[in-house]
XYZ file of C-alpha atoms in Angstrom:
783
model
C 0.000 0.000 0.000
C 1.020 3.640 -0.130
C 3.005 5.207 2.663
C 2.653 8.888 3.628
C 5.807 10.965 3.346
C 5.601 14.692 4.114
C 1.799 14.180 3.979
C 1.999 13.012 0.363
C 1.323 9.485 -0.839
C 3.661 7.206 -2.761
C 2.272 4.052 -4.361
C 3.999 0.743 -3.652
C 4.629 -1.622 -6.531
C 2.785 -4.844 -7.262
C 4.701 -8.046 -6.572
C 4.822 -10.969 -9.024
C 3.591 -14.261 -7.574
C 6.224 -16.361 -9.346
C 8.943 -16.378 -11.979
C 7.650 -16.563 -15.556
C 9.431 -18.474 -18.305
C 8.960 -16.664 -21.605
C 11.982 -18.087 -23.377
C 10.937 -21.701 -24.011
C 7.213 -21.215 -24.937
C 7.978 -18.408 -27.414
C 10.934 -20.227 -28.970
C 8.862 -23.390 -29.344
C 6.064 -21.412 -31.014
C 8.453 -19.935 -33.606
C 10.012 -23.329 -34.279
C 6.585 -24.920 -34.784
C 4.881 -22.193 -36.816
C 7.836 -20.834 -38.753
C 11.040 -22.906 -38.673
C 13.875 -23.999 -36.433
C 16.153 -21.757 -38.403
C 13.927 -18.739 -37.650
C 13.925 -19.715 -33.974
C 17.731 -19.861 -33.935
C 17.977 -16.446 -35.573
C 15.797 -15.001 -32.802
C 17.773 -16.631 -29.979
C 19.164 -13.307 -28.793
C 15.704 -11.726 -28.742
C 14.280 -14.579 -26.651
C 17.115 -14.258 -24.129
C 16.811 -10.477 -24.002
C 13.074 -10.711 -23.328
C 13.665 -13.201 -20.508
C 16.334 -10.931 -19.051
C 13.917 -7.970 -19.062
C 11.340 -10.043 -17.183
C 13.970 -11.085 -14.622
C 15.030 -7.448 -14.095
C 11.407 -6.530 -13.396
C 11.084 -9.388 -10.891
C 14.440 -8.716 -9.165
C 15.974 -5.383 -10.231
C 19.791 -5.483 -10.095
C 19.754 -1.772 -9.209
C 17.011 -1.008 -6.667
C 16.869 2.778 -7.174
C 13.462 4.086 -8.357
C 15.031 5.685 -11.431
C 16.580 2.388 -12.607
C 13.397 0.434 -11.863
C 11.528 2.969 -14.014
C 13.901 2.260 -16.929
C 13.503 -1.529 -16.532
C 9.713 -1.251 -16.556
C 9.603 1.016 -19.633
C 11.888 -1.340 -21.594
C 9.883 -4.401 -20.599
C 6.555 -2.769 -21.527
C 7.815 -1.900 -25.015
C 9.007 -5.493 -25.402
C 5.571 -6.796 -24.362
C 3.931 -4.615 -27.048
C 6.170 -6.247 -29.646
C 5.434 -9.718 -28.288
C 1.690 -9.055 -28.319
C 1.675 -8.220 -32.024
C 3.592 -11.394 -32.907
C 2.760 -14.143 -30.395
C -0.878 -15.091 -29.613
C -0.586 -15.686 -25.876
C -4.048 -16.522 -24.473
C -6.215 -19.347 -23.155
C -7.178 -20.293 -26.724
C -5.925 -23.895 -27.345
C -4.514 -22.819 -30.716
C -2.416 -20.123 -29.045
C 0.535 -20.184 -26.639
C -1.328 -21.214 -23.479
C 1.573 -22.498 -21.425
C 2.479 -18.972 -20.221
C 0.656 -17.825 -17.114
C 1.047 -14.426 -15.437
C 0.231 -13.921 -11.747
C 0.451 -10.725 -9.680
C -0.466 -9.844 -6.106
C -2.807 -6.892 -5.494
C -0.869 -3.739 -4.541
C -3.387 -2.715 -1.887
C -4.515 -6.190 -0.782
C -1.333 -8.312 -0.930
C -3.242 -11.427 0.092
C -5.184 -11.337 -3.192
C -3.814 -12.185 -6.592
C -4.877 -12.283 -10.235
C -3.758 -15.043 -12.631
C -4.293 -14.971 -16.406
C -2.816 -16.520 -19.522
C -2.962 -13.145 -21.209
C -0.418 -10.432 -21.923
C -3.035 -7.825 -20.964
C -2.600 -8.602 -17.279
C 1.199 -8.482 -17.594
C 1.092 -5.137 -19.410
C -1.325 -3.669 -16.880
C 0.892 -4.764 -13.966
C 3.972 -3.237 -15.579
C 2.159 0.056 -16.215
C 0.883 0.113 -12.624
C 4.394 -0.412 -11.269
C 5.753 2.261 -13.609
C 3.290 4.786 -12.195
C 4.091 3.632 -8.655
C 7.850 4.070 -9.163
C 7.362 7.565 -10.561
C 5.297 8.478 -7.490
C 8.127 7.197 -5.286
C 10.624 9.375 -7.138
C 8.339 12.364 -6.516
C 7.870 11.723 -2.804
C 11.603 11.120 -2.286
C 12.491 14.540 -3.747
C 13.477 17.245 -1.248
C 10.749 19.813 -1.758
C 12.530 22.270 0.515
C 14.737 22.996 -2.502
C 13.597 24.550 -5.779
C 15.093 21.651 -7.741
C 13.328 19.194 -5.460
C 9.931 20.783 -6.059
C 10.560 20.651 -9.806
C 11.504 16.952 -9.692
C 8.515 16.103 -7.483
C 6.026 17.982 -9.660
C 7.364 16.486 -12.884
C 7.374 12.956 -11.455
C 3.834 13.222 -10.097
C 2.613 14.368 -13.530
C 4.463 11.467 -15.152
C 2.801 9.096 -12.679
C -0.603 10.613 -13.515
C 0.077 10.126 -17.225
C 1.030 6.493 -16.645
C -2.155 5.725 -14.705
C -4.188 7.557 -17.376
C -2.552 5.398 -20.059
C -3.367 2.306 -18.001
C -7.004 3.372 -17.663
C -7.520 4.283 -21.316
C -5.635 1.472 -23.037
C -5.137 -1.631 -20.902
C -7.400 -1.798 -17.830
C -10.577 -2.962 -19.567
C -8.839 -5.976 -21.082
C -6.876 -6.900 -17.954
C -9.243 -6.433 -15.000
C -11.410 -9.545 -15.181
C -10.198 -13.014 -16.047
C -10.649 -16.634 -15.018
C -7.888 -16.214 -12.445
C -9.600 -13.518 -10.372
C -10.303 -9.779 -10.677
C -7.576 -7.141 -10.428
C -9.241 -4.192 -8.721
C -5.989 -2.269 -8.324
C -5.637 -2.152 -12.126
C -9.301 -1.413 -12.878
C -10.355 1.712 -14.742
C -11.837 3.052 -11.492
C -8.602 2.625 -9.546
C -6.385 3.902 -12.357
C -8.599 6.960 -12.736
C -8.501 7.597 -8.989
C -4.699 7.316 -8.910
C -4.403 9.717 -11.828
C -6.453 12.320 -9.921
C -4.401 11.715 -6.778
C -1.106 12.202 -8.608
C -2.385 15.396 -10.251
C -3.510 16.671 -6.834
C -0.037 16.132 -5.403
C 1.633 17.694 -8.465
C -0.592 20.774 -8.094
C 0.222 20.769 -4.377
C 3.911 21.132 -5.292
C 3.037 24.268 -7.257
C 1.137 25.587 -4.255
C 4.176 25.084 -2.043
C 6.270 26.970 -4.578
C 3.980 30.014 -4.863
C 3.768 30.204 -1.072
C 7.564 30.087 -0.853
C 7.810 32.779 -3.540
C 5.267 34.976 -1.672
C 2.919 35.254 -4.626
C -0.363 37.163 -4.384
C -3.196 35.689 -2.273
C -5.449 35.584 -5.342
C -3.041 33.340 -7.271
C -2.424 31.149 -4.224
C -6.192 30.741 -3.792
C -6.725 29.618 -7.388
C -3.927 27.046 -7.190
C -5.101 25.757 -3.802
C -8.677 25.413 -5.044
C -7.526 23.224 -7.930
C -5.556 21.064 -5.498
C -8.762 20.581 -3.524
C -10.764 19.754 -6.657
C -8.305 17.049 -7.675
C -8.430 15.562 -4.172
C -12.227 15.726 -4.209
C -12.310 13.754 -7.450
C -9.953 11.148 -5.994
C -12.074 10.900 -2.829
C -15.267 10.506 -4.858
C -13.737 7.515 -6.648
C -12.478 6.035 -3.370
C -15.889 6.341 -1.752
C -17.667 4.431 -4.549
C -17.589 0.706 -5.378
C -15.408 -1.179 -6.052
C -12.732 0.973 -4.376
C -14.738 1.743 -1.232
C -14.412 -1.863 -0.029
C -10.927 -2.420 -1.398
C -8.911 0.366 0.241
C -8.144 0.790 3.929
C -10.010 3.505 5.783
C -6.805 5.516 6.351
C -6.477 5.984 2.589
C -9.958 7.436 2.263
C -9.521 9.594 5.385
C -6.218 10.995 4.124
C -7.620 12.017 0.743
C -10.828 13.399 2.289
C -8.925 15.571 4.766
C -6.581 16.764 2.029
C -9.571 17.840 -0.063
C -11.010 19.784 2.869
C -7.607 21.282 3.732
C -7.089 22.798 0.310
C -10.688 23.934 0.015
C -10.142 25.801 3.277
C -6.719 27.021 2.123
C -8.324 28.478 -1.015
C -10.991 30.214 1.100
C -8.302 31.606 3.414
C -6.130 32.974 0.603
C -9.174 34.391 -1.186
C -10.247 36.036 2.077
C -6.836 37.728 2.370
C -7.361 39.265 -1.057
C -10.891 40.355 -0.102
C -9.520 42.023 3.025
C -7.072 44.028 0.936
C -10.004 45.137 -1.233
C -12.025 46.016 1.910
C -14.724 43.498 1.006
C -15.066 42.467 4.634
C -18.544 40.822 4.465
C -17.522 38.331 1.785
C -14.218 37.768 3.597
C -16.200 36.649 6.666
C -18.409 34.361 4.572
C -15.440 32.743 2.807
C -13.622 32.084 6.081
C -16.723 30.483 7.570
C -17.107 28.192 4.553
C -13.487 27.051 4.825
C -13.667 26.446 8.563
C -16.895 24.475 8.124
C -15.230 22.243 5.520
C -12.333 21.526 7.870
C -14.625 20.783 10.792
C -16.741 18.347 8.762
C -13.700 16.509 7.402
C -12.013 16.181 10.797
C -15.055 14.441 12.238
C -14.745 11.455 9.912
C -10.983 11.310 9.355
C -9.506 8.726 11.676
C -6.054 7.230 11.393
C -4.620 10.233 9.530
C -0.906 10.866 10.086
C -0.038 13.397 12.770
C 1.857 15.651 10.349
C -1.271 16.224 8.271
C -3.430 16.844 11.352
C -0.865 19.373 12.586
C -0.895 21.196 9.247
C -4.695 21.327 9.272
C -4.767 22.600 12.869
C -2.346 25.432 12.044
C -4.452 26.443 9.056
C -7.583 26.379 11.209
C -5.924 28.658 13.789
C -4.892 31.207 11.144
C -8.397 31.266 9.697
C -9.972 31.794 13.121
C -7.656 34.756 13.766
C -8.576 36.297 10.399
C -12.278 35.664 11.012
C -12.195 37.335 14.428
C -10.419 40.373 12.970
C -12.856 40.655 10.061
C -15.928 40.360 12.305
C -14.631 43.144 14.583
C -13.932 45.453 11.643
C -17.358 44.842 10.142
C -19.134 45.432 13.457
C -17.213 48.634 14.194
C -16.651 50.225 10.808
C -18.330 48.714 7.765
C -21.663 47.551 9.219
C -22.279 45.461 6.082
C -24.495 42.394 5.745
C -22.538 39.139 5.524
C -23.745 37.151 2.493
C -25.069 33.616 2.916
C -22.682 30.851 1.939
C -25.044 29.540 -0.753
C -25.044 32.945 -2.449
C -21.279 33.049 -2.919
C -19.835 32.507 -6.356
C -17.669 29.479 -7.023
C -14.049 30.007 -6.066
C -11.869 30.362 -9.184
C -9.359 27.582 -9.787
C -6.236 27.410 -11.927
C -4.742 24.087 -12.953
C -1.005 24.263 -13.576
C -0.503 20.530 -14.085
C -1.634 17.840 -16.482
C -1.049 14.165 -17.024
C 2.178 13.719 -18.942
C 1.664 12.017 -22.284
C 3.799 8.868 -22.096
C 2.874 7.442 -25.479
C 6.255 8.381 -26.945
C 8.167 6.828 -24.043
C 6.258 3.553 -24.439
C 6.277 3.568 -28.255
C 7.966 0.352 -29.411
C 7.972 1.187 -33.100
C 11.696 1.939 -33.065
C 12.676 -1.175 -31.083
C 14.026 -4.006 -33.207
C 12.991 -6.887 -30.947
C 11.562 -9.719 -33.106
C 11.640 -7.341 -36.075
C 12.390 -10.181 -38.496
C 9.382 -12.212 -37.396
C 6.644 -10.009 -38.812
C 6.973 -8.293 -42.211
C 6.449 -4.575 -42.489
C 3.576 -5.211 -44.882
C 1.472 -6.470 -41.973
C 2.025 -3.252 -40.048
C 1.215 -1.206 -43.152
C -1.926 -3.259 -43.722
C -3.088 -2.554 -40.178
C -2.436 1.149 -40.691
C -4.467 1.098 -43.902
C -7.420 -0.527 -42.136
C -7.213 2.066 -39.376
C -7.430 4.822 -41.987
C -10.529 3.180 -43.463
C -12.182 3.109 -40.051
C -11.223 6.719 -39.353
C -12.778 7.801 -42.646
C -16.074 6.090 -41.758
C -16.104 7.644 -38.290
C -15.283 11.123 -39.575
C -17.948 11.055 -42.309
C -20.706 9.872 -39.981
C -19.728 12.284 -37.212
C -19.952 15.191 -39.645
C -23.463 14.093 -40.637
C -24.565 13.998 -37.012
C -23.104 17.431 -36.243
C -24.701 18.904 -39.352
C -28.082 17.489 -38.299
C -27.839 19.121 -34.886
C -26.905 22.472 -36.411
C -29.802 22.349 -38.886
C -32.233 21.677 -36.048
C -30.906 24.593 -34.008
C -31.149 27.056 -36.886
C -34.646 25.957 -38.000
C -36.112 26.138 -34.493
C -34.586 29.576 -33.921
C -36.125 30.840 -37.147
C -39.539 29.582 -35.997
C -39.138 31.007 -32.471
C -39.455 27.580 -30.911
C -39.681 26.403 -28.239
C -39.807 29.962 -26.811
C -43.345 30.598 -28.041
C -44.626 27.429 -26.395
C -42.892 28.349 -23.138
C -44.381 31.842 -23.314
C -47.859 30.390 -23.837
C -47.403 28.301 -20.683
C -45.840 31.169 -18.720
C -42.468 29.417 -18.526
C -40.352 31.683 -20.731
C -36.906 32.459 -19.385
C -34.766 35.551 -19.829
C -31.845 35.728 -22.265
C -28.785 34.303 -20.543
C -26.833 37.561 -20.130
C -29.868 39.430 -18.760
C -30.720 36.542 -16.452
C -27.195 36.589 -15.025
C -27.438 40.368 -14.445
C -30.747 39.970 -12.576
C -29.394 37.118 -10.458
C -26.380 39.243 -9.530
C -28.693 42.051 -8.401
C -30.845 39.690 -6.344
C -27.838 38.038 -4.726
C -26.547 41.460 -3.629
C -29.835 42.229 -1.862
C -31.930 43.674 -4.662
C -33.807 46.990 -4.588
C -35.447 46.088 -1.272
C -32.011 46.054 0.345
C -31.041 49.549 -0.805
C -32.918 51.188 2.063
C -30.754 49.342 4.596
C -27.601 50.556 2.878
C -28.999 54.089 2.766
C -29.528 53.899 6.518
C -25.852 53.073 6.909
C -25.111 56.207 4.888
C -27.293 58.296 7.233
C -25.678 56.774 10.320
C -22.192 57.546 9.072
C -23.183 61.143 8.246
C -24.629 61.549 11.752
C -21.429 60.169 13.334
C -19.327 62.675 11.373
C -21.589 65.547 12.402
C -21.346 64.531 16.061
C -17.553 64.369 15.815
C -17.409 67.915 14.442
C -19.714 69.176 17.213
C -17.595 67.463 19.895
C -14.372 68.868 18.447
C -15.770 72.399 18.201
C -16.992 72.061 21.784
C -13.446 71.354 22.979
C -12.141 74.542 21.340
C -15.092 76.677 22.490
C -14.731 75.590 26.116
C -10.997 76.313 26.110
C -11.601 79.756 24.539
C -14.293 80.581 27.094
C -12.014 79.623 30.017
C -9.211 81.752 28.582
C -11.546 84.762 28.148
C -12.777 84.426 31.727
C -9.261 84.468 33.198
C -8.218 87.310 30.880
C -11.164 89.371 32.214
C -10.318 88.408 35.799
C -6.584 89.138 35.726
C -6.503 91.863 33.102
C -3.044 92.863 31.867
C -1.389 90.282 34.098
C -2.874 87.526 31.861
C -0.119 87.646 29.231
C -0.500 84.467 27.204
C -1.832 84.624 23.574
C -5.570 84.541 22.998
C -7.085 81.212 21.973
C -8.533 82.576 18.764
C -5.049 83.436 17.465
C -3.915 79.842 17.983
C -6.968 77.840 16.866
C -7.727 79.581 13.591
C -6.190 76.784 11.531
C -8.104 74.110 13.450
C -11.346 76.040 13.225
C -10.897 76.547 9.484
C -10.456 72.839 9.051
C -13.576 72.066 11.031
C -15.543 74.615 9.023
C -14.431 72.993 5.796
C -15.376 69.569 7.166
C -18.793 70.936 8.015
C -19.049 72.303 4.485
C -18.067 68.943 3.095
C -20.768 67.285 5.174
C -23.383 69.745 3.996
C -22.499 69.113 0.365
C -22.503 65.347 1.016
C -25.912 65.607 2.656
C -27.204 67.273 -0.509
C -25.803 64.422 -2.546
C -27.388 61.902 -0.163
C -30.709 63.630 -0.686
C -30.314 63.353 -4.449
C -29.558 59.632 -4.108
C -32.630 59.110 -1.902
C -34.716 61.075 -4.378
C -33.400 58.893 -7.218
C -34.272 55.779 -5.237
C -37.815 56.989 -4.625
C -38.206 58.168 -8.200
C -37.134 54.848 -9.673
C -38.443 52.464 -7.033
C -41.397 51.553 -9.248
C -39.053 50.727 -12.125
C -36.785 48.589 -9.932
C -39.640 46.748 -8.219
C -39.522 44.207 -11.027
C -36.170 42.985 -9.682
C -37.788 41.959 -6.386
C -39.806 39.228 -8.068
C -38.575 35.673 -7.561
C -38.249 34.403 -10.186
C -38.127 37.500 -12.306
C -39.549 35.526 -15.235
C -42.923 35.721 -13.491
C -43.324 39.304 -14.764
C -42.752 38.369 -18.389
C -45.791 38.457 -20.644
C -47.370 35.292 -21.923
C -49.035 34.679 -25.237
C -52.700 35.502 -24.966
C -55.209 33.053 -26.273
C -57.600 34.395 -28.905
C -60.636 36.131 -27.432
C -62.943 34.518 -29.964
C -62.470 31.144 -31.591
C -64.529 29.665 -34.382
C -63.765 26.026 -33.811
C -61.983 26.002 -30.406
C -59.091 23.903 -31.625
C -56.306 26.027 -30.088
C -55.423 23.342 -27.532
C -55.203 20.716 -30.254
C -52.835 22.908 -32.305
C -50.577 23.548 -29.322
C -50.653 19.895 -28.268
C -49.668 18.656 -31.715
C -46.794 21.151 -31.909
C -45.503 20.174 -28.464
C -45.703 16.507 -29.365
C -43.630 17.096 -32.500
C -41.023 19.050 -30.509
C -40.718 16.182 -28.028
C -40.211 13.766 -30.915
C -37.524 16.043 -32.347
C -35.814 16.119 -28.958
C -35.828 12.315 -28.888
C -34.254 12.207 -32.345
C -31.535 14.576 -31.111
C -30.808 12.357 -28.124
C -30.518 9.382 -30.476
C -27.888 11.271 -32.479
C -25.762 11.733 -29.375
C -26.108 8.040 -28.576
C -25.142 7.057 -32.116
C -22.009 9.204 -31.946
C -20.981 7.530 -28.685
C -21.568 4.125 -30.273
C -19.268 5.031 -33.155
C -16.464 5.988 -30.806
C -16.920 2.860 -28.697
C -16.861 0.604 -31.779
C -13.618 2.177 -32.928
C -12.049 1.782 -29.484
C -12.854 -1.925 -29.405
C -11.965 -2.572 -33.032
C -8.740 -4.615 -32.832
C -8.068 -6.833 -35.852
C -4.389 -7.419 -35.113
C -4.829 -11.065 -33.996
C -6.837 -11.819 -37.161
C -4.313 -9.955 -39.283
C -1.382 -11.917 -37.849
C -3.129 -15.247 -38.484
C -4.488 -14.300 -41.904
C -3.256 -16.352 -44.889
C -5.770 -15.220 -47.533
C -6.572 -11.883 -49.097
C -6.317 -8.856 -46.820
C -8.881 -7.003 -48.925
C -11.489 -9.619 -48.058
C -10.567 -9.313 -44.382
C -10.904 -5.533 -44.557
C -14.312 -5.738 -46.287
C -15.607 -8.131 -43.660
C -14.296 -6.052 -40.775
C -15.414 -2.648 -42.057
C -18.899 -4.051 -42.634
C -19.332 -4.004 -38.844
C -20.013 -0.292 -39.200
C -22.762 -0.685 -41.845
C -25.525 -1.114 -39.279
C -24.756 2.082 -37.359
C -24.344 4.015 -40.613
C -27.838 2.899 -41.595
C -29.183 4.034 -38.221
C -27.594 7.450 -38.703
C -29.250 7.738 -42.133
C -32.637 6.848 -40.633
C -32.117 9.420 -37.903
C -31.379 12.190 -40.385
C -34.428 11.255 -42.462
C -36.676 11.250 -39.400
C -35.371 14.691 -38.413
C -36.019 16.086 -41.876
C -39.622 14.868 -41.819
C -40.197 16.195 -38.299
C -38.867 19.642 -39.188
C -41.272 19.845 -42.142
C -44.130 18.775 -39.873
C -43.151 21.306 -37.194
C -42.926 24.085 -39.804
C -46.506 23.400 -40.920
C -47.769 23.165 -37.321
C -45.976 26.370 -36.390
C -47.562 28.211 -39.335
C -50.958 27.150 -38.030
C -49.974 28.137 -34.492
C -48.880 31.646 -35.536
C -52.104 32.160 -37.497
C -54.240 31.445 -34.417
C -52.279 33.308 -31.716
C -51.424 37.007 -31.753
C -47.626 36.706 -31.710
C -46.875 40.230 -32.914
C -48.343 41.858 -29.804
C -46.589 39.273 -27.657
C -43.189 39.982 -29.240
C -43.644 43.730 -28.680
C -44.614 43.190 -25.028
C -41.775 40.694 -24.510
C -39.149 43.019 -25.927
C -40.587 45.877 -23.854
C -40.306 43.716 -20.720
C -36.713 42.821 -21.544
C -35.852 46.505 -21.938
C -37.643 47.411 -18.706
C -35.761 44.752 -16.747
C -32.461 45.826 -18.314
C -33.200 49.467 -17.427
C -34.050 48.465 -13.857
C -30.764 46.594 -13.544
C -28.851 49.585 -14.882
C -30.575 52.022 -12.518
C -30.031 49.686 -9.563
C -26.339 49.447 -10.338
C -26.083 53.222 -10.653
C -27.769 53.870 -7.292
C -25.862 51.072 -5.558
C -22.563 52.411 -6.877
C -23.426 55.924 -5.702
C -24.276 54.637 -2.235
C -21.053 52.675 -2.046
C -19.077 55.763 -3.004
C -20.888 57.677 -0.279
C -19.976 55.049 2.303
C -16.323 55.282 1.309
C -16.538 59.085 1.489
C -17.960 59.142 5.027
C -15.538 56.538 6.327
C -12.576 58.486 4.941
C -13.948 61.774 6.289
C -14.495 60.191 9.712
C -10.816 59.278 9.885
C -9.829 62.854 8.988
C -12.144 64.431 11.601
C -10.945 61.989 14.263
C -7.386 63.047 13.508
C -8.239 66.736 13.900
C -10.156 65.999 17.107
C -7.023 64.419 18.556
C -5.024 67.536 17.597
C -7.600 69.690 19.376
C -7.492 67.491 22.476
C -3.702 67.775 22.608
C -3.918 71.533 22.176
C -6.538 71.928 24.937
C -4.516 69.767 27.329
C -1.393 71.897 26.797
C -3.348 75.138 27.291
C -4.907 73.836 30.509
C -1.491 73.045 31.969
C -0.242 76.555 31.083
C -3.418 78.103 32.462
C -2.952 76.437 35.862
C 0.652 77.499 36.147
C -0.046 81.064 35.022
C -2.824 81.343 37.632
C -0.380 80.204 40.325
C 2.247 82.687 39.111
C -0.173 85.621 39.013
C -1.482 84.821 42.480
C 2.061 84.706 43.896
C 2.847 88.096 42.362
C -0.321 89.569 43.789
C 0.540 88.215 47.263
C 4.164 89.407 47.022
C 5.630 85.874 46.862
C 7.417 85.921 43.545
C 10.387 83.620 44.022
C 11.655 83.653 40.480
C 12.007 87.309 39.617
C 10.959 88.166 36.114
C 9.199 85.252 34.505
C 8.986 84.764 30.757
C 5.583 84.186 29.247
C 6.374 80.721 28.117
C 8.116 79.382 31.304
C 6.568 79.214 34.773
C 8.018 77.930 38.117
C 6.475 74.832 39.648
C 4.303 75.444 42.687
C 6.045 74.652 45.994
C 9.574 74.232 44.537
C 11.206 77.619 43.782
C 14.469 76.087 42.561
C 12.884 73.792 39.953
C 11.496 75.000 36.645
C 9.285 73.178 34.214
C 9.326 73.929 30.468
C 5.860 74.209 29.014
C 5.593 74.127 25.208
C 4.299 77.326 23.763
C 0.947 76.646 22.134
C 1.018 77.400 18.458
C -1.344 76.749 15.632
C -1.402 72.920 15.377
C -0.334 71.506 12.020
C -3.081 69.097 11.011
C -1.792 66.485 8.574
C -3.549 66.048 5.256
C -4.944 62.636 6.015
C -8.178 62.847 4.040
C -7.082 61.574 0.637
C -9.924 60.204 -1.516
C -9.313 56.990 -3.418
C -11.704 57.752 -6.279
C -13.042 60.795 -8.114
C -16.490 61.370 -6.576
C -17.077 64.854 -7.899
C -20.220 63.797 -9.722
C -21.702 62.507 -6.470
C -20.219 64.624 -3.658
C -19.457 68.159 -5.032
C -16.160 69.817 -4.171
C -15.895 73.189 -2.445
C -15.583 76.021 -4.968
C -11.912 76.629 -4.196
C -10.896 72.991 -4.681
C -10.519 71.031 -7.888
C -10.517 67.620 -6.278
C -12.369 65.712 -3.585
C -12.628 67.871 -0.382
C -9.622 67.404 1.885
C -9.443 68.329 5.568
C -7.094 71.288 6.071
């Protein structure tokens, strides 16, 4: 079975049950069917083939790379043997050769067959296993190691794909027992698993290279998809009862891990874009996937569990941060998980095509045994088959295209759907409407407007609070100046706070202009609410017009006309489904069409053989002709029925009303987007302005605190002078002695006009929504 290494799986090789003697049976066959002289001339080939088999059984060099070379050489040799020696259970063939292999995942089970298909499948399986071992053994901490691992995993995937597509079907079931580990299901699962691990290598590389979260998310999502496909195969018969539970648990947890990893990386990108609500939703989806997988994953290696736990901790930290920011700043609705779009995925790996590596056409083993004319004859037959397949496939595709064009010209089946009230929107318009409804629709705009009002109120309160700080300080200063007269020598507050007050006034002006813009947005919402109401209908198709039945009917046969037309359309649909089935049958016949054994044993005319073999396709060609004829007749019948249908029902008025409805819905979508965009810009404006006002408020607080300290010390100094207790002589206006300690002086900073930084920098041009002050040519900035 496979063993985990660095939480990746390597496949162990199948073991042969016994040594196989290929030398004597094959030599005897040549001597009997050709001549002893021919057998002697092929002596070296027989020995070489036996040596290759021995190297596969007991490799002289046990390194994975050398075992890979032995297996590739032996597989090419088997392809050459298969085309020249009829090894099977047929009494007329070489039936003294038996191949037996233990199951790779259930070593107590074995499969035994007198067929080269089993031997070839076992060699391919071991080739894929060895390549997976090379990949797992690579040091992925190094760049070269990641490259070797990724390349080897893709080569392993290509080998298992080749096994599935070319050998598995012939090798799985035989009189000597089934070989589940070489079945199409198992080979397909192993291909997905190898691709998952190859893609995982790319993920490790982009993380090491500190690539963008968006790219990391796409790569991680594809890793998860590959693991999900492998897990789906493992969870279904026959693999579900063949593999140990730890295998299934490992793959299941890996799938959940990389689904969560994709959500986490995508959430990081959303945070940078300030899309906090979707960030929260994505993190919750990922954490839910991890929690579900951990419940059923027992026996998983500790290293994988540790990796998953660390990922879970990081996601929880990000989720807590995002929730706090949304609650305190953004106040946005978190979308439901089922409303989220599918995470984008990017596959950077593919199964390596190994056909060239396993191509035996250039090998000279047993080359003298079969003349080149036989190979050329087989190629000629293949061309004949390809020509039949291509011609018939073109007919089928042409039939489908004719049907599509004819029905579109007649407006079918749209008119029938409209009559029944089941008409759907054009695809692009339907997607636009769904996007609007997912984002809350027109009914949700009022909630977002309320957020706009709340933010405006918060900014107004901040300005009032900040102005209050300055007014209180100025009032205190005026009171003491009146009380102490000329002895109160420090500068007046108004000379120091002019810059701050100007800034606050401009902020207030900005807010007033923004309030006007808010009012225009609210007016636009009220003015167009009737237009946008159509987007609140679920489904929106319910507002589309239907075809009205005639008010007066002479014979009352409208239902019969509609019924006949619908019946003909159903028959046409059936004919179309038959075309798809016929095309699949063509491909399957070609895949199974193997005349090589007959060609090798043929002593008569090859032309006769070709005629007999190609005639297998006559029946399906006849069925395709019948299908095309039936379609032609149905289209003529539907045309006549549709003419009768259009003469009874008023389609012109319907088409006008339908097009008007489409335009109305499109206009509603456009107006919704416009208003929603304006509101979003307003939210950004108020949030940015709030930061700027908060900054100025802090400057005012610092200024007031400094003035209060100076005020206290100046009061003490004036009172000492009045009482005759001036211990410091002449005191400068900006330095005052500390009370109770004549020898110690404390330096108090002289209050000046605070320099308020220009922190209010808009990210977008909002002049069309929130007008600038007359003296500014850009978005209003706090001064």
